PDB file of C-alpha atoms in Angstrom:
ATOM      1  CA  ASN A   1      -2.204  15.424   7.062  1.00 76.00           C
ATOM      2  CA  THR A   2      -3.225  15.623   3.407  1.00 89.00           C
ATOM      3  CA  ALA A   3      -5.682  14.075   0.996  1.00 92.00           C
ATOM      4  CA  VAL A   4      -4.652  11.923  -2.007  1.00 95.00           C
ATOM      5  CA  PRO A   5      -1.329  10.708  -0.543  1.00 94.00           C
ATOM      6  CA  PHE A   6      -0.985   8.364  -3.543  1.00 94.00           C
ATOM      7  CA  LEU A   7       0.454  11.378  -5.395  1.00 95.00           C
ATOM      8  CA  ARG A   8       3.596  11.046  -3.258  1.00 94.00           C
ATOM      9  CA  ILE A   9       4.180   7.319  -3.883  1.00 93.00           C
ATOM     10  CA  SER A  10       7.258   6.656  -6.012  1.00 92.00           C
ATOM     11  CA  PRO A  11       5.847   5.189  -9.253  1.00 92.00           C
ATOM     12  CA  ASP A  12       8.885   3.571 -10.886  1.00 92.00           C
ATOM     13  CA  ALA A  13      11.194   0.700  -9.948  1.00 91.00           C
ATOM     14  CA  ARG A  14      14.410   2.651 -10.556  1.00 91.00           C
ATOM     15  CA  SER A  15      13.722   5.393  -8.023  1.00 93.00           C
ATOM     16  CA  GLY A  16      11.971   2.993  -5.661  1.00 90.00           C
ATOM     17  CA  ALA A  17      15.125   0.887  -5.486  1.00 91.00           C
ATOM     18  CA  LEU A  18      17.159   4.023  -4.746  1.00 92.00           C
ATOM     19  CA  GLY A  19      15.128   5.018  -1.696  1.00 92.00           C
ATOM     20  CA  ASP A  20      12.609   7.232  -3.544  1.00 93.00           C
ATOM     21  CA  VAL A  21      15.058   9.712  -5.058  1.00 95.00           C
ATOM     22  CA  GLY A  22      14.667  11.036  -8.586  1.00 94.00           C
ATOM     23  CA  LEU A  23      14.891  14.816  -8.752  1.00 96.00           C
ATOM     24  CA  ALA A  24      18.435  14.778 -10.126  1.00 96.00           C
ATOM     25  CA  LEU A  25      18.847  11.328 -11.673  1.00 94.00           C
ATOM     26  CA  SER A  26      19.648  11.094 -15.383  1.00 94.00           C
ATOM     27  CA  PRO A  27      16.531  11.793 -17.483  1.00 95.00           C
ATOM     28  CA  ASP A  28      14.104   9.078 -18.576  1.00 95.00           C
ATOM     29  CA  ALA A  29      10.334   8.812 -19.102  1.00 95.00           C
ATOM     30  CA  ASN A  30       9.711   8.814 -15.338  1.00 95.00           C
ATOM     31  CA  ALA A  31      11.019  12.388 -15.162  1.00 95.00           C
ATOM     32  CA  VAL A  32       7.398  13.374 -15.848  1.00 95.00           C
ATOM     33  CA  TYR A  33       6.739  12.524 -12.178  1.00 96.00           C
ATOM     34  CA  TRP A  34      10.043  13.520 -10.569  1.00 96.00           C
ATOM     35  CA  ASN A  35      11.235  16.574 -12.468  1.00 97.00           C
ATOM     36  CA  LEU A  36       9.718  17.501 -15.814  1.00 97.00           C
ATOM     37  CA  ALA A  37      12.549  19.961 -16.511  1.00 97.00           C
ATOM     38  CA  LYS A  38      14.915  17.007 -17.159  1.00 97.00           C
ATOM     39  CA  LEU A  39      13.207  15.949 -20.407  1.00 97.00           C
ATOM     40  CA  PRO A  40      15.071  18.255 -22.872  1.00 97.00           C
ATOM     41  CA  PHE A  41      18.335  16.636 -21.684  1.00 97.00           C
ATOM     42  CA  ALA A  42      17.181  13.037 -22.306  1.00 96.00           C
ATOM     43  CA  ASP A  43      19.389  11.015 -24.668  1.00 93.00           C
ATOM     44  CA  ASN A  44      16.437   9.750 -26.709  1.00 95.00           C
ATOM     45  CA  ASP A  45      13.967  12.103 -28.403  1.00 95.00           C
ATOM     46  CA  ALA A  46      10.985  10.083 -27.092  1.00 97.00           C
ATOM     47  CA  GLY A  47      10.273   7.500 -24.443  1.00 96.00           C
ATOM     48  CA  ALA A  48       7.586   5.778 -22.371  1.00 97.00           C
ATOM     49  CA  SER A  49       7.346   3.920 -19.074  1.00 96.00           C
ATOM     50  CA  VAL A  50       4.718   1.499 -17.739  1.00 96.00           C
ATOM     51  CA  THR A  51       4.709   0.364 -14.088  1.00 95.00           C
ATOM     52  CA  TYR A  52       2.363  -1.918 -12.133  1.00 95.00           C
ATOM     53  CA  THR A  53       2.889  -2.069  -8.352  1.00 92.00           C
ATOM     54  CA  PRO A  54       0.975  -4.443  -6.029  1.00 93.00           C
ATOM     55  CA  TRP A  55       0.485  -2.610  -2.719  1.00 88.00           C
ATOM     56  CA  LEU A  56       0.427  -4.019   0.852  1.00 86.00           C
ATOM     57  CA  THR A  57       0.550  -7.570  -0.486  1.00 87.00           C
ATOM     58  CA  ASP A  58       1.177  -9.041   2.990  1.00 88.00           C
ATOM     59  CA  LEU A  59      -2.245  -7.744   4.085  1.00 87.00           C
ATOM     60  CA  VAL A  60      -4.477  -7.721   0.974  1.00 87.00           C
ATOM     61  CA  ASN A  61      -4.331  -8.947  -2.614  1.00 89.00           C
ATOM     62  CA  ASP A  62      -6.461  -6.378  -4.442  1.00 90.00           C
ATOM     63  CA  VAL A  63      -4.657  -3.060  -3.865  1.00 93.00           C
ATOM     64  CA  PHE A  64      -2.353  -1.796  -6.606  1.00 95.00           C
ATOM     65  CA  MET A  65      -1.006   1.257  -8.389  1.00 95.00           C
ATOM     66  CA  ALA A  66      -0.580   1.532 -12.169  1.00 96.00           C
ATOM     67  CA  TYR A  67       1.475   4.248 -13.840  1.00 97.00           C
ATOM     68  CA  LEU A  68       1.956   5.226 -17.479  1.00 97.00           C
ATOM     69  CA  SER A  69       4.189   8.093 -18.583  1.00 97.00           C
ATOM     70  CA  GLY A  70       5.774   9.318 -21.797  1.00 97.00           C
ATOM     71  CA  TYR A  71       7.533  12.244 -23.392  1.00 97.00           C
ATOM     72  CA  LYS A  72       8.497  13.674 -26.780  1.00 97.00           C
ATOM     73  CA  GLN A  73      11.230  16.199 -27.549  1.00 97.00           C
ATOM     74  CA  LEU A  74       9.939  18.845 -29.958  1.00 97.00           C
ATOM     75  CA  ASP A  75      13.484  19.879 -30.829  1.00 95.00           C
ATOM     76  CA  GLU A  76      16.852  20.007 -29.068  1.00 94.00           C
ATOM     77  CA  ASP A  77      15.567  22.628 -26.597  1.00 96.00           C
ATOM     78  CA  GLN A  78      11.924  21.673 -25.879  1.00 97.00           C
ATOM     79  CA  ALA A  79       9.970  18.654 -24.688  1.00 98.00           C
ATOM     80  CA  ILE A  80       6.438  17.720 -23.648  1.00 98.00           C
ATOM     81  CA  GLY A  81       5.415  14.963 -21.267  1.00 97.00           C
ATOM     82  CA  ALA A  82       2.267  13.353 -19.867  1.00 98.00           C
ATOM     83  CA  SER A  83       1.331  10.677 -17.360  1.00 97.00           C
ATOM     84  CA  LEU A  84      -1.606   8.731 -15.945  1.00 97.00           C
ATOM     85  CA  ARG A  85      -1.560   7.378 -12.393  1.00 97.00           C
ATOM     86  CA  TYR A  86      -4.259   5.037 -11.066  1.00 97.00           C
ATOM     87  CA  PHE A  87      -4.505   3.798  -7.461  1.00 96.00           C
ATOM     88  CA  ASP A  88      -7.011   1.028  -6.680  1.00 95.00           C
ATOM     89  CA  LEU A  89      -7.725   0.399  -2.978  1.00 92.00           C
ATOM     90  CA  GLY A  90      -9.641  -2.843  -3.543  1.00 92.00           C
ATOM     91  CA  GLN A  91     -12.851  -3.842  -1.799  1.00 90.00           C
ATOM     92  CA  VAL A  92     -13.313  -2.188   1.612  1.00 86.00           C
ATOM     93  CA  GLN A  93     -15.803  -3.234   4.307  1.00 83.00           C
ATOM     94  CA  PHE A  94     -17.352  -0.205   6.033  1.00 81.00           C
ATOM     95  CA  THR A  95     -18.513  -0.323   9.665  1.00 78.00           C
ATOM     96  CA  ASN A  96     -19.690   2.336  12.095  1.00 74.00           C
ATOM     97  CA  MET A  97     -18.054   3.114  15.435  1.00 77.00           C
ATOM     98  CA  TYR A  98     -19.905   0.162  16.998  1.00 80.00           C
ATOM     99  CA  GLY A  99     -18.677  -2.327  14.392  1.00 79.00           C
ATOM    100  CA  VAL A 100     -22.052  -2.582  12.645  1.00 79.00           C
ATOM    101  CA  ASP A 101     -21.832  -3.513   8.949  1.00 78.00           C
ATOM    102  CA  GLN A 102     -22.342  -0.464   6.708  1.00 73.00           C
ATOM    103  CA  GLY A 103     -21.789  -2.239   3.379  1.00 77.00           C
ATOM    104  CA  GLN A 104     -18.827  -2.449   1.014  1.00 82.00           C
ATOM    105  CA  PHE A 105     -17.205   0.063  -1.293  1.00 87.00           C
ATOM    106  CA  HIS A 106     -14.450   0.045  -3.916  1.00 91.00           C
ATOM    107  CA  PRO A 107     -12.321   3.212  -3.445  1.00 93.00           C
ATOM    108  CA  ARG A 108     -10.117   4.354  -6.321  1.00 94.00           C
ATOM    109  CA  GLU A 109      -8.159   7.426  -7.312  1.00 97.00           C
ATOM    110  CA  PHE A 110      -6.382   8.679 -10.413  1.00 97.00           C
ATOM    111  CA  SER A 111      -4.531  11.685 -11.784  1.00 97.00           C
ATOM    112  CA  ILE A 112      -3.794  12.853 -15.328  1.00 98.00           C
ATOM    113  CA  ASP A 113      -1.140  15.445 -16.092  1.00 96.00           C
ATOM    114  CA  GLY A 114       0.729  17.033 -18.938  1.00 97.00           C
ATOM    115  CA  GLY A 115       3.584  19.491 -19.063  1.00 97.00           C
ATOM    116  CA  TYR A 116       6.167  21.395 -21.047  1.00 98.00           C
ATOM    117  CA  SER A 117       9.878  21.938 -20.414  1.00 98.00           C
ATOM    118  CA  ARG A 118      12.544  24.006 -22.118  1.00 98.00           C
ATOM    119  CA  LYS A 119      16.286  24.527 -21.970  1.00 97.00           C
ATOM    120  CA  LEU A 120      17.325  28.025 -20.936  1.00 96.00           C
ATOM    121  CA  SER A 121      21.009  27.290 -21.599  1.00 96.00           C
ATOM    122  CA  ASP A 122      23.250  24.340 -22.438  1.00 95.00           C
ATOM    123  CA  ASN A 123      23.091  23.254 -18.784  1.00 96.00           C
ATOM    124  CA  TRP A 124      19.847  24.577 -17.296  1.00 97.00           C
ATOM    125  CA  SER A 125      16.127  24.066 -17.920  1.00 98.00           C
ATOM    126  CA  LEU A 126      12.673  24.790 -16.504  1.00 98.00           C
ATOM    127  CA  GLY A 127       9.426  22.819 -16.604  1.00 98.00           C
ATOM    128  CA  VAL A 128       5.743  23.349 -15.782  1.00 98.00           C
ATOM    129  CA  ALA A 129       2.908  20.820 -15.539  1.00 97.00           C
ATOM    130  CA  LEU A 130      -0.842  20.831 -14.916  1.00 97.00           C
ATOM    131  CA  ARG A 131      -2.655  17.961 -13.171  1.00 97.00           C
ATOM    132  CA  TYR A 132      -6.268  16.832 -12.761  1.00 97.00           C
ATOM    133  CA  ILE A 133      -6.971  14.754  -9.634  1.00 97.00           C
ATOM    134  CA  TYR A 134      -9.980  12.498  -8.984  1.00 97.00           C
ATOM    135  CA  SER A 135     -10.485  10.637  -5.693  1.00 96.00           C
ATOM    136  CA  ASN A 136     -13.530   8.461  -5.015  1.00 95.00           C
ATOM    137  CA  LEU A 137     -13.191   7.051  -1.495  1.00 90.00           C
ATOM    138  CA  ALA A 138     -16.777   6.706  -0.281  1.00 85.00           C
ATOM    139  CA  ALA A 139     -19.174   8.373  -2.732  1.00 84.00           C
ATOM    140  CA  GLY A 140     -22.840   7.979  -1.782  1.00 80.00           C
ATOM    141  CA  THR A 141     -22.254   6.993   1.855  1.00 77.00           C
ATOM    142  CA  SER A 142     -23.392   9.190   4.750  1.00 73.00           C
ATOM    143  CA  ILE A 143     -21.887   9.779   8.205  1.00 69.00           C
ATOM    144  CA  ASP A 144     -23.516  12.086  10.788  1.00 67.00           C
ATOM    145  CA  GLY A 145     -25.712  13.584   8.094  1.00 71.00           C
ATOM    146  CA  VAL A 146     -22.837  14.310   5.709  1.00 73.00           C
ATOM    147  CA  THR A 147     -23.107  12.602   2.311  1.00 81.00           C
ATOM    148  CA  PHE A 148     -19.786  11.954   0.615  1.00 85.00           C
ATOM    149  CA  LYS A 149     -18.947  12.504  -3.045  1.00 91.00           C
ATOM    150  CA  PRO A 150     -15.841  12.034  -5.211  1.00 93.00           C
ATOM    151  CA  GLY A 151     -13.171  14.644  -4.574  1.00 93.00           C
ATOM    152  CA  GLN A 152     -11.753  16.579  -7.504  1.00 95.00           C
ATOM    153  CA  SER A 153      -8.963  19.121  -7.765  1.00 95.00           C
ATOM    154  CA  VAL A 154      -6.467  20.750 -10.113  1.00 96.00           C
ATOM    155  CA  ALA A 155      -2.786  21.207  -9.312  1.00 97.00           C
ATOM    156  CA  GLY A 156       0.462  22.209 -10.970  1.00 96.00           C
ATOM    157  CA  ASP A 157       4.208  21.543 -10.796  1.00 97.00           C
ATOM    158  CA  ILE A 158       7.152  23.913 -11.295  1.00 98.00           C
ATOM    159  CA  SER A 159      10.608  22.386 -11.696  1.00 98.00           C
ATOM    160  CA  THR A 160      14.165  23.209 -12.646  1.00 98.00           C
ATOM    161  CA  TYR A 161      17.220  21.141 -13.575  1.00 98.00           C
ATOM    162  CA  TYR A 162      20.956  21.730 -14.023  1.00 98.00           C
ATOM    163  CA  THR A 163      23.589  19.346 -15.383  1.00 97.00           C
ATOM    164  CA  ASN A 164      27.293  19.624 -16.167  1.00 96.00           C
ATOM    165  CA  SER A 165      29.882  17.012 -17.200  1.00 93.00           C
ATOM    166  CA  ILE A 166      33.599  16.846 -16.505  1.00 93.00           C
ATOM    167  CA  ASP A 167      36.204  14.877 -18.528  1.00 91.00           C
ATOM    168  CA  TYR A 168      39.157  13.586 -16.499  1.00 91.00           C
ATOM    169  CA  PRO A 169      42.718  13.033 -17.824  1.00 92.00           C
ATOM    170  CA  ASN A 170      42.458   9.245 -17.216  1.00 89.00           C
ATOM    171  CA  GLY A 171      39.668   8.943 -19.786  1.00 86.00           C
ATOM    172  CA  GLN A 172      36.857   8.741 -17.231  1.00 92.00           C
ATOM    173  CA  SER A 173      34.137  11.355 -16.830  1.00 92.00           C
ATOM    174  CA  GLY A 174      31.799  12.673 -14.157  1.00 94.00           C
ATOM    175  CA  THR A 175      28.407  14.358 -14.279  1.00 96.00           C
ATOM    176  CA  TRP A 176      26.900  16.689 -11.698  1.00 97.00           C
ATOM    177  CA  ARG A 177      23.128  17.130 -11.676  1.00 97.00           C
ATOM    178  CA  PHE A 178      20.880  19.313  -9.525  1.00 98.00           C
ATOM    179  CA  GLY A 179      17.090  19.472  -9.506  1.00 97.00           C
ATOM    180  CA  ALA A 180      14.277  21.179  -7.614  1.00 98.00           C
ATOM    181  CA  ALA A 181      10.505  20.966  -7.897  1.00 98.00           C
ATOM    182  CA  ILE A 182       7.366  22.263  -6.223  1.00 98.00           C
ATOM    183  CA  THR A 183       4.683  19.662  -6.932  1.00 97.00           C
ATOM    184  CA  ASN A 184       0.909  19.374  -6.395  1.00 96.00           C
ATOM    185  CA  LEU A 185       0.486  23.094  -5.908  1.00 95.00           C
ATOM    186  CA  GLY A 186      -3.268  23.633  -6.168  1.00 94.00           C
ATOM    187  CA  THR A 187      -6.704  23.909  -4.651  1.00 91.00           C
ATOM    188  CA  LYS A 188      -7.961  22.000  -1.620  1.00 92.00           C
ATOM    189  CA  ILE A 189     -10.039  18.897  -2.238  1.00 93.00           C
ATOM    190  CA  SER A 190     -13.469  18.205  -0.716  1.00 91.00           C
ATOM    191  CA  TYR A 191     -15.387  14.946  -0.348  1.00 89.00           C
ATOM    192  CA  SER A 192     -18.726  16.531   0.596  1.00 85.00           C
ATOM    193  CA  ASN A 193     -20.835  19.628  -0.014  1.00 79.00           C
ATOM    194  CA  ASP A 194     -19.956  20.920   3.450  1.00 71.00           C
ATOM    195  CA  ALA A 195     -17.454  23.749   2.893  1.00 63.00           C
ATOM    196  CA  GLN A 196     -15.712  23.191   6.238  1.00 70.00           C
ATOM    197  CA  TYR A 197     -14.523  19.726   5.201  1.00 76.00           C
ATOM    198  CA  LYS A 198     -11.688  20.437   2.803  1.00 87.00           C
ATOM    199  CA  ASP A 199      -8.247  18.845   2.771  1.00 90.00           C
ATOM    200  CA  PHE A 200      -4.892  20.050   1.530  1.00 93.00           C
ATOM    201  CA  LEU A 201      -3.175  18.424  -1.423  1.00 95.00           C
ATOM    202  CA  PRO A 202       0.308  16.996  -0.692  1.00 96.00           C
ATOM    203  CA  THR A 203       2.125  20.092  -1.966  1.00 96.00           C
ATOM    204  CA  ASN A 204       5.821  19.331  -1.743  1.00 97.00           C
ATOM    205  CA  LEU A 205       9.133  21.124  -2.150  1.00 97.00           C
ATOM    206  CA  GLY A 206      11.931  18.811  -3.247  1.00 97.00           C
ATOM    207  CA  ILE A 207      15.614  19.623  -3.791  1.00 98.00           C
ATOM    208  CA  GLY A 208      18.098  17.036  -5.030  1.00 97.00           C
ATOM    209  CA  GLY A 209      21.632  16.582  -6.254  1.00 97.00           C
ATOM    210  CA  SER A 210      23.552  13.694  -7.798  1.00 96.00           C
ATOM    211  CA  TYR A 211      26.992  12.779  -9.080  1.00 97.00           C
ATOM    212  CA  THR A 212      27.729  10.024 -11.598  1.00 96.00           C
ATOM    213  CA  GLN A 213      31.222   8.638 -12.126  1.00 95.00           C
ATOM    214  CA  GLN A 214      31.577   7.006 -15.551  1.00 93.00           C
ATOM    215  CA  PHE A 215      34.409   4.471 -15.339  1.00 93.00           C
ATOM    216  CA  ASP A 216      34.117   3.050 -18.853  1.00 91.00           C
ATOM    217  CA  GLU A 217      31.523   2.141 -21.465  1.00 88.00           C
ATOM    218  CA  TYR A 218      29.915  -0.466 -19.220  1.00 93.00           C
ATOM    219  CA  ASN A 219      30.362   0.772 -15.641  1.00 95.00           C
ATOM    220  CA  GLN A 220      29.247   3.818 -13.697  1.00 94.00           C
ATOM    221  CA  LEU A 221      28.422   4.706 -10.098  1.00 95.00           C
ATOM    222  CA  THR A 222      25.800   7.273  -9.041  1.00 95.00           C
ATOM    223  CA  PHE A 223      25.227   9.011  -5.698  1.00 96.00           C
ATOM    224  CA  GLU A 224      22.056  11.052  -5.105  1.00 96.00           C
ATOM    225  CA  LEU A 225      20.450  12.874  -2.207  1.00 97.00           C
ATOM    226  CA  ASP A 226      16.907  14.304  -2.207  1.00 97.00           C
ATOM    227  CA  VAL A 227      15.448  16.483   0.549  1.00 97.00           C
ATOM    228  CA  ASN A 228      11.656  16.929   0.692  1.00 96.00           C
ATOM    229  CA  LYS A 229       9.351  19.178   2.738  1.00 96.00           C
ATOM    230  CA  LEU A 230       5.556  19.066   2.632  1.00 94.00           C
ATOM    231  CA  LEU A 231       4.195  22.610   2.281  1.00 94.00           C
ATOM    232  CA  VAL A 232       1.066  22.076   4.361  1.00 91.00           C
ATOM    233  CA  PRO A 233       0.148  23.177   7.897  1.00 86.00           C
ATOM    234  CA  THR A 234       1.329  20.934  10.725  1.00 80.00           C
ATOM    235  CA  PRO A 235      -1.426  19.707  13.102  1.00 69.00           C
ATOM    236  CA  ASP A 236      -1.543  21.507  16.448  1.00 60.00           C
ATOM    237  CA  THR A 237       0.476  19.576  19.035  1.00 59.00           C
ATOM    238  CA  ILE A 238       0.149  22.109  21.871  1.00 58.00           C
ATOM    239  CA  ASP A 239      -1.030  20.535  25.129  1.00 57.00           C
ATOM    240  CA  ARG A 240      -2.926  23.379  26.791  1.00 60.00           C
ATOM    241  CA  ASN A 241      -4.546  21.186  29.445  1.00 62.00           C
ATOM    242  CA  GLY A 242      -1.401  19.484  30.706  1.00 59.00           C
ATOM    243  CA  ASP A 243      -2.832  16.007  30.080  1.00 57.00           C
ATOM    244  CA  GLN A 244      -0.163  15.111  27.500  1.00 56.00           C
ATOM    245  CA  VAL A 245      -2.857  14.826  24.823  1.00 58.00           C
ATOM    246  CA  PRO A 246      -2.626  17.257  21.857  1.00 56.00           C
ATOM    247  CA  ASP A 247      -5.574  19.639  21.892  1.00 55.00           C
ATOM    248  CA  TYR A 248      -6.591  19.140  18.239  1.00 50.00           C
ATOM    249  CA  ASN A 249     -10.202  20.101  18.929  1.00 51.00           C
ATOM    250  CA  ASP A 250      -9.604  23.221  21.046  1.00 47.00           C
TER     251      ASP A 250
END
């Protein structure tokens, strides 16, 4: 249970088509989201990526996510990267628990981040990033005497990357890549002035590995596996009363 879950939505078509893996794929401009440490190993000294993703199109037609990212290598060992992510939830009709109309609102969220990465050897690198998060879900509305405001927070990423290539006697080659990242490590976010209502960011630990077999100039095959674990408390599921209902409020 976290706030701003849009930070965990895969932003690019390449990783989305691969089942949301990206920690150890070959570097491109989307490494700013997946693993900033990959950027010094990118083939090009600069790059950019723009993605527009309609969301839940079978249910609504005004929810979407837009993503812009880019990087620049300062030299053969260093790179900087930045990205902007915007999530628009469309027009939402608010009602109370009795179904009474409480007006409409247009929720939206965005994050801006920038980071730096550096090679520590010919095969290994590290990266760090800082992120500003803004989430306006119901600013100005009140429920049970609590008036809501936009939530704001600051978070950071720490990542590492390793790559090594092998040349085979038949003229083909293979590349091993490994990556790890702790993302969205930061302060809780609050949507009101009441200190007891604060939510965790989706802090995540991800570890991934991939292998690419290069058959010739035009053909290659890549396998990748990512494992992710949210680093936030799990809701209490203990049933103290024996009624098979978790005692969240006890």
